[in-house]
GROMACS .gro file of C-alpha atoms in nm:
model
   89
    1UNK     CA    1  16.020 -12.369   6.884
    2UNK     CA    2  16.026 -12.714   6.663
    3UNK     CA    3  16.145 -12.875   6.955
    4UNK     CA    4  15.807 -12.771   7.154
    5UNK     CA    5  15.591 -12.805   6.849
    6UNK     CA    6  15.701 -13.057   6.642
    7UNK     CA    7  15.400 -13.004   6.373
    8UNK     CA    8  15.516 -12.665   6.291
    9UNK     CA    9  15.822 -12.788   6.174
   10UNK     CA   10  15.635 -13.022   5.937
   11UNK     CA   11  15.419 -12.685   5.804
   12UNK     CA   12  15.751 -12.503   5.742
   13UNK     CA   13  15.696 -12.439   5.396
   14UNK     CA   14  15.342 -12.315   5.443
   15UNK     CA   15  15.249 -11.964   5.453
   16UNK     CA   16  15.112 -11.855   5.778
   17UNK     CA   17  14.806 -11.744   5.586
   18UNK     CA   18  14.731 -12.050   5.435
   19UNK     CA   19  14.742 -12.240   5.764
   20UNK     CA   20  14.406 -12.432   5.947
   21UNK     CA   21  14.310 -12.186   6.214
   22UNK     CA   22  14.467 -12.383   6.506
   23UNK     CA   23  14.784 -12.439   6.342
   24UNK     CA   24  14.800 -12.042   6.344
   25UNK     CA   25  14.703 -12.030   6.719
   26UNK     CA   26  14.980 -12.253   6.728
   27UNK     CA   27  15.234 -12.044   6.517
   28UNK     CA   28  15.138 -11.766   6.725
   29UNK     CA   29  15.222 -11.926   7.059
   30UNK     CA   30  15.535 -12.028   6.921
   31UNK     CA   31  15.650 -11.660   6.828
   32UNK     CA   32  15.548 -11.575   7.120
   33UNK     CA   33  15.782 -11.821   7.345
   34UNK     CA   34  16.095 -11.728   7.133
   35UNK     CA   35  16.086 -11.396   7.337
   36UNK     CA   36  16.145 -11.622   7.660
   37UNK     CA   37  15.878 -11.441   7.821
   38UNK     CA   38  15.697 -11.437   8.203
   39UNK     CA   39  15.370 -11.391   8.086
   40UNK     CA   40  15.166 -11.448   7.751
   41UNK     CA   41  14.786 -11.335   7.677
   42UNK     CA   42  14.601 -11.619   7.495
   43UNK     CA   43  14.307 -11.466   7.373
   44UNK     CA   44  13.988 -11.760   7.352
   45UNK     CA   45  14.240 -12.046   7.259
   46UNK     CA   46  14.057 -12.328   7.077
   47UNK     CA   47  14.028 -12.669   7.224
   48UNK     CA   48  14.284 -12.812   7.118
   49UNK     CA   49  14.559 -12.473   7.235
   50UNK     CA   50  14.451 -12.532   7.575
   51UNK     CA   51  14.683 -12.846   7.640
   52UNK     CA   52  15.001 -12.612   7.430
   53UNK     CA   53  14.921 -12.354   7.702
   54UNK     CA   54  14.899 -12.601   7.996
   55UNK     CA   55  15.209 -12.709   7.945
   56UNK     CA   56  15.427 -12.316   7.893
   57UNK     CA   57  15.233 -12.264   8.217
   58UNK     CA   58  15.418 -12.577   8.352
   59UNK     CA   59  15.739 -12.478   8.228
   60UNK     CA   60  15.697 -12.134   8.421
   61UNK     CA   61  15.552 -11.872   8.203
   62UNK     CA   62  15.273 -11.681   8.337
   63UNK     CA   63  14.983 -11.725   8.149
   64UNK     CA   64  14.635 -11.459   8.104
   65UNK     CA   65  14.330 -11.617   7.903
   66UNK     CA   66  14.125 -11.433   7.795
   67UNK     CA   67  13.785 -11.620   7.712
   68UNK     CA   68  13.367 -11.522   7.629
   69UNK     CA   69  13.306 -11.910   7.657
   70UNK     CA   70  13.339 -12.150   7.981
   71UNK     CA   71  13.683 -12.055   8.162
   72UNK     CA   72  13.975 -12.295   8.155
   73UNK     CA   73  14.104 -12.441   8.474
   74UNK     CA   74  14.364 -12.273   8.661
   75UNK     CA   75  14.519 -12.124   8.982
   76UNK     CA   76  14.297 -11.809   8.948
   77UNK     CA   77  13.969 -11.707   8.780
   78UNK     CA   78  13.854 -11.345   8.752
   79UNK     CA   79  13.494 -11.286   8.590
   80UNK     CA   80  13.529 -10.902   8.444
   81UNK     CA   81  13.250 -10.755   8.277
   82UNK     CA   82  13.214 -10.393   8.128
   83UNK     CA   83  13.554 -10.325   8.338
   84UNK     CA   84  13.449 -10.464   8.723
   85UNK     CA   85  13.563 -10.767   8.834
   86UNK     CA   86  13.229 -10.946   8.920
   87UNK     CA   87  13.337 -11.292   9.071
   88UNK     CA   88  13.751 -11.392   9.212
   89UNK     CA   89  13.808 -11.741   9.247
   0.00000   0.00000   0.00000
């Protein structure tokens, strides 16, 4: 995970707690890759995750946003509201 996200190593001593709220969106996606996994729910990533979660897309892993704000680019976009899907792009 250092290898990926070099500025975690550098917070090592840090409690998770204590960290900025995009270095714990960061921490977070980092558990989460450990697991190796084929898909990964990001749930309204800042600014600033949205380039960390470009790139595990890139390196294969599946990825479901979910977002109340303008949707990120991607292969597919599904507007769901109160459980219909309302636009497929």
């Amino acid at each position: 995970v250092f290898g990926l996200y070099p500025e975690l190593y550098e917070r090592r001593t840090v409690r998770a707690g204590s960290l900025a709220a995009d270095e714990q969106g960061l921490l977070a996606l980092g558990r989460a890759v450990m697991a190796h996994p084929r898909l990964v729910l990001v749930d309204d990533p800042s600014a600033g995750m949205e380039e960390r979660v470009r790139e595990l897309n890139e390196r294969g892993t599946a990825i479901l946003v979910a977002t109340r704000g303008e949707a990120p680019a991607g292969d597919r976009c599904y507007l769901i509201a109160a459980g219909t899907t309302r636009l497929a792009a």
